[in-house]
Short mmCIF file of C-alpha atoms in Angstrom, two decimals:
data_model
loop_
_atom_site.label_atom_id
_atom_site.label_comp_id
_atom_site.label_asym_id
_atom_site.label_seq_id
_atom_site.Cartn_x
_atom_site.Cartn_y
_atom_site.Cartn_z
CA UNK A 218 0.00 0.00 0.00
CA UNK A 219 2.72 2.37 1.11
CA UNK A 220 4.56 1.90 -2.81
CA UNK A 221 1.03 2.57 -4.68
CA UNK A 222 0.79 6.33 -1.89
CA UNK A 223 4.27 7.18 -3.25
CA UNK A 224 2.82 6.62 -6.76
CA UNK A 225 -0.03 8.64 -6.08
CA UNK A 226 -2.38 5.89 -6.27
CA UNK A 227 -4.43 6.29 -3.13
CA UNK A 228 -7.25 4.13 -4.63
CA UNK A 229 -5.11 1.13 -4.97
CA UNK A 230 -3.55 1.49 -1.64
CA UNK A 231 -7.22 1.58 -0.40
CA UNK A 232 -7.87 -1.47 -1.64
CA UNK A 233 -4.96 -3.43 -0.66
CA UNK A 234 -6.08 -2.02 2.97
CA UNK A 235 -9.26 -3.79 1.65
CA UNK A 236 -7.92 -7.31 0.92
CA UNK A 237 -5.83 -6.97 4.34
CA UNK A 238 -9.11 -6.64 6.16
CA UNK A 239 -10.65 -9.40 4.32
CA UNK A 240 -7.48 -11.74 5.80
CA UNK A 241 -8.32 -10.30 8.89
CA UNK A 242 -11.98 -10.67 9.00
CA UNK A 243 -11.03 -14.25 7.92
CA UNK A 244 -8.55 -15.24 9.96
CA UNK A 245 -10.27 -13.14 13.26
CA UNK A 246 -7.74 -10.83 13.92
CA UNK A 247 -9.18 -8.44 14.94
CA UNK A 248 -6.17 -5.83 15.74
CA UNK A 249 -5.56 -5.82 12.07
CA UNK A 250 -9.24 -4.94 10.77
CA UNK A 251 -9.40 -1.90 13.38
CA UNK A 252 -5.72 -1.06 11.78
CA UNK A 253 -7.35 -1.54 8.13
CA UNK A 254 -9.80 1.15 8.75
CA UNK A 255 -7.17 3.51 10.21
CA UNK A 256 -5.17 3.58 7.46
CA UNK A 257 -7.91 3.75 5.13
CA UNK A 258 -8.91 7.13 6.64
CA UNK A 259 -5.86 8.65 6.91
CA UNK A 260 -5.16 7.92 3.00
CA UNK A 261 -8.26 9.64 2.48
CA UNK A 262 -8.04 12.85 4.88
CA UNK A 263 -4.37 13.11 3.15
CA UNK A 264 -5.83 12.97 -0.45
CA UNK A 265 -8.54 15.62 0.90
CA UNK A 266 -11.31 13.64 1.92
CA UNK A 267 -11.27 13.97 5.73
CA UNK A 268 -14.54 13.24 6.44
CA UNK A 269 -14.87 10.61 4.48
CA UNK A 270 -11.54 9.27 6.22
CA UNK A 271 -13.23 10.08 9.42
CA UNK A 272 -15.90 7.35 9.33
CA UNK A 273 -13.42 5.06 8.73
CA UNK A 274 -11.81 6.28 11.87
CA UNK A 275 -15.92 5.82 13.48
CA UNK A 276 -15.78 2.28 12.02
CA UNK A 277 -12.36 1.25 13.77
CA UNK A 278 -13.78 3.17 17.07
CA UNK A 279 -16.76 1.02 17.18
CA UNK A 280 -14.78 -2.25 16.65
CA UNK A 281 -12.58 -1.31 19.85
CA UNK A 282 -15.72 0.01 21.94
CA UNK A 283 -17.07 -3.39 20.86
CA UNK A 284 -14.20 -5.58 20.98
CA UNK A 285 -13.50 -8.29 24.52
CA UNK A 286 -10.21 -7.72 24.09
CA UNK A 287 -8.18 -7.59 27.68
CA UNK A 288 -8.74 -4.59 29.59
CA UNK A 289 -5.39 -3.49 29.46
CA UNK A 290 -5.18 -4.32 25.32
CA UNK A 291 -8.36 -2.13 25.16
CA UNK A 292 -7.25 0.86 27.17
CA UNK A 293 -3.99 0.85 24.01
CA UNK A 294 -6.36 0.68 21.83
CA UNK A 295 -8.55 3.51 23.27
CA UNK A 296 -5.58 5.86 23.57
CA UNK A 297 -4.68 5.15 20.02
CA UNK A 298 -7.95 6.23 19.14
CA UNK A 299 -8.26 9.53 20.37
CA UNK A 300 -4.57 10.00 19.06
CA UNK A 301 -6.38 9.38 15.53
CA UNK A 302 -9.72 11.22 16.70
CA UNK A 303 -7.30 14.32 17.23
CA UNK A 304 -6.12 13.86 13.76
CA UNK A 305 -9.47 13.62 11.53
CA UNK A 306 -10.83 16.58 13.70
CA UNK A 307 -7.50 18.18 12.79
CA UNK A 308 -8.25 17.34 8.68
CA UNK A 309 -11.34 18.32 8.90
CA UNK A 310 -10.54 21.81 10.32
CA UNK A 311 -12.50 21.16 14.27
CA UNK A 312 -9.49 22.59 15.78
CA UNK A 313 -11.96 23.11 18.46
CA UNK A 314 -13.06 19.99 19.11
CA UNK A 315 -9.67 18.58 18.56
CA UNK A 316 -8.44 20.61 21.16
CA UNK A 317 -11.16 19.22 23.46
CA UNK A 318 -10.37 16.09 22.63
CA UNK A 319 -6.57 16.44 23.53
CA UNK A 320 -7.39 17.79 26.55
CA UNK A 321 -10.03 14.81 27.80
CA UNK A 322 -7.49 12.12 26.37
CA UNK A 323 -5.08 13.85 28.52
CA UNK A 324 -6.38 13.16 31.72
CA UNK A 325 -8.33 10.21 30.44
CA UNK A 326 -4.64 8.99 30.23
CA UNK A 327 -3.22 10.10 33.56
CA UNK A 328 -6.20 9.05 35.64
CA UNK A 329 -4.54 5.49 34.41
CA UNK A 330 -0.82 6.51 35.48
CA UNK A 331 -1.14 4.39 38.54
CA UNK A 332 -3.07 1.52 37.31
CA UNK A 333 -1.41 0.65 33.66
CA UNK A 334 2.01 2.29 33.74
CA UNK A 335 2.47 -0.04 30.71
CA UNK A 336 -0.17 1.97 29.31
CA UNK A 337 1.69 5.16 30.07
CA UNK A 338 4.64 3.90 28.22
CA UNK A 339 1.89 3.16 25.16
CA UNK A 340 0.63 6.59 24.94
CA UNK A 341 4.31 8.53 25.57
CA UNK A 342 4.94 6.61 22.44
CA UNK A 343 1.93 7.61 20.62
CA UNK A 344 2.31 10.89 21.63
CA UNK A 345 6.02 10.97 20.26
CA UNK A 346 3.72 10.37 16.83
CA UNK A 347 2.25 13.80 17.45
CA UNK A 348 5.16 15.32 18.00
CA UNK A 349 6.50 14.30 15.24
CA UNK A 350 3.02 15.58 13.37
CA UNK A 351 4.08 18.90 15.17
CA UNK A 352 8.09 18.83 13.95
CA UNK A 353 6.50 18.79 10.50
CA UNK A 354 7.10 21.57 8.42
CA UNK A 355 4.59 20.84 5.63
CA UNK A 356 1.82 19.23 8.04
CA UNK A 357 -1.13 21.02 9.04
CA UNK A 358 -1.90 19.00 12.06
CA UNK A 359 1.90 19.97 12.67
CA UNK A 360 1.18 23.64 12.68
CA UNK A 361 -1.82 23.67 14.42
CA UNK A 362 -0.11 21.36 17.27
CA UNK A 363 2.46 23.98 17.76
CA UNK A 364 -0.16 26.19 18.25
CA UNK A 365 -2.33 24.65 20.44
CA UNK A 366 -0.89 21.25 22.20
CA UNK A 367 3.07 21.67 22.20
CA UNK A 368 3.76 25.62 22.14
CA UNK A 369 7.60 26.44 21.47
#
């Protein structure tokens, strides 16, 4: 999927995210089918379709609120997600919301601290991602996280 982006063939790389749910879906993994709908979204909110990429996101969010994975396992997963829930907002210009959706992840996450420091180690790593986001010259979610989440 990754070679067809660089090719700027977002439609094929959507649909190899397609057949790699279809695996999933058939061989009940279920990690991999939330991931499939992830990636789908962000190809589209890149290739200026955010909302469209955002009910992708909804899709993968509904799979996790749904799943019985381990509590632990689904508190990762559940950080990850407003990591990504940050991001369509982002695309789709809800600074906003996005903002208020940093801020309630943030303490969603620390109310763990003492509970799941594995967790802790999860989300310092998913946060890293952000940063990153925000070290990005060309990104928007970049500039706007400068702005608003990780001022200079």
């Amino acid at each position: 999927a990754t070679s067809y982006l660089y090719e700027g063939k977002a439609d094929k790389a959507i649909a190899t995210f397609d057949e790699y749910r279809a695996l999933g879906e058939k061989e009940n993994l279920e990690p991999n089918i939330i991931d499939s709908y992830y990636s789908q979204g962000i190809i589209l909110a890149e290739n200026g379709k955010p909302a469209e990429g955002m009910k992708y996101y909804e899709k993968a969010n509904d799979l996790i609120e749904n799943s019985k994975f381990p509590e632990a396992d689904k508190e990762n997963l559940i950080t990850g997600s407003i990591l990504y829930h940050i991001y369509f907002l982002t695309a789709m210009g809800e600074l906003d919301k996005a903002t208020k959706v940093a801020e309630e992840g943030k303490l969603k996450v620390e109310s763990r601290k003492k509970r799941a420091p594995r967790n802790r180690r999860d989300f310092t790593f998913q946060l890293s991602t952000l940063r990153f986001w925000r070290s990005s010259p060309i990104s928007e979610l970049g500039r706007w996280c400068r702005r608003n989440i990780w001022p200079a």
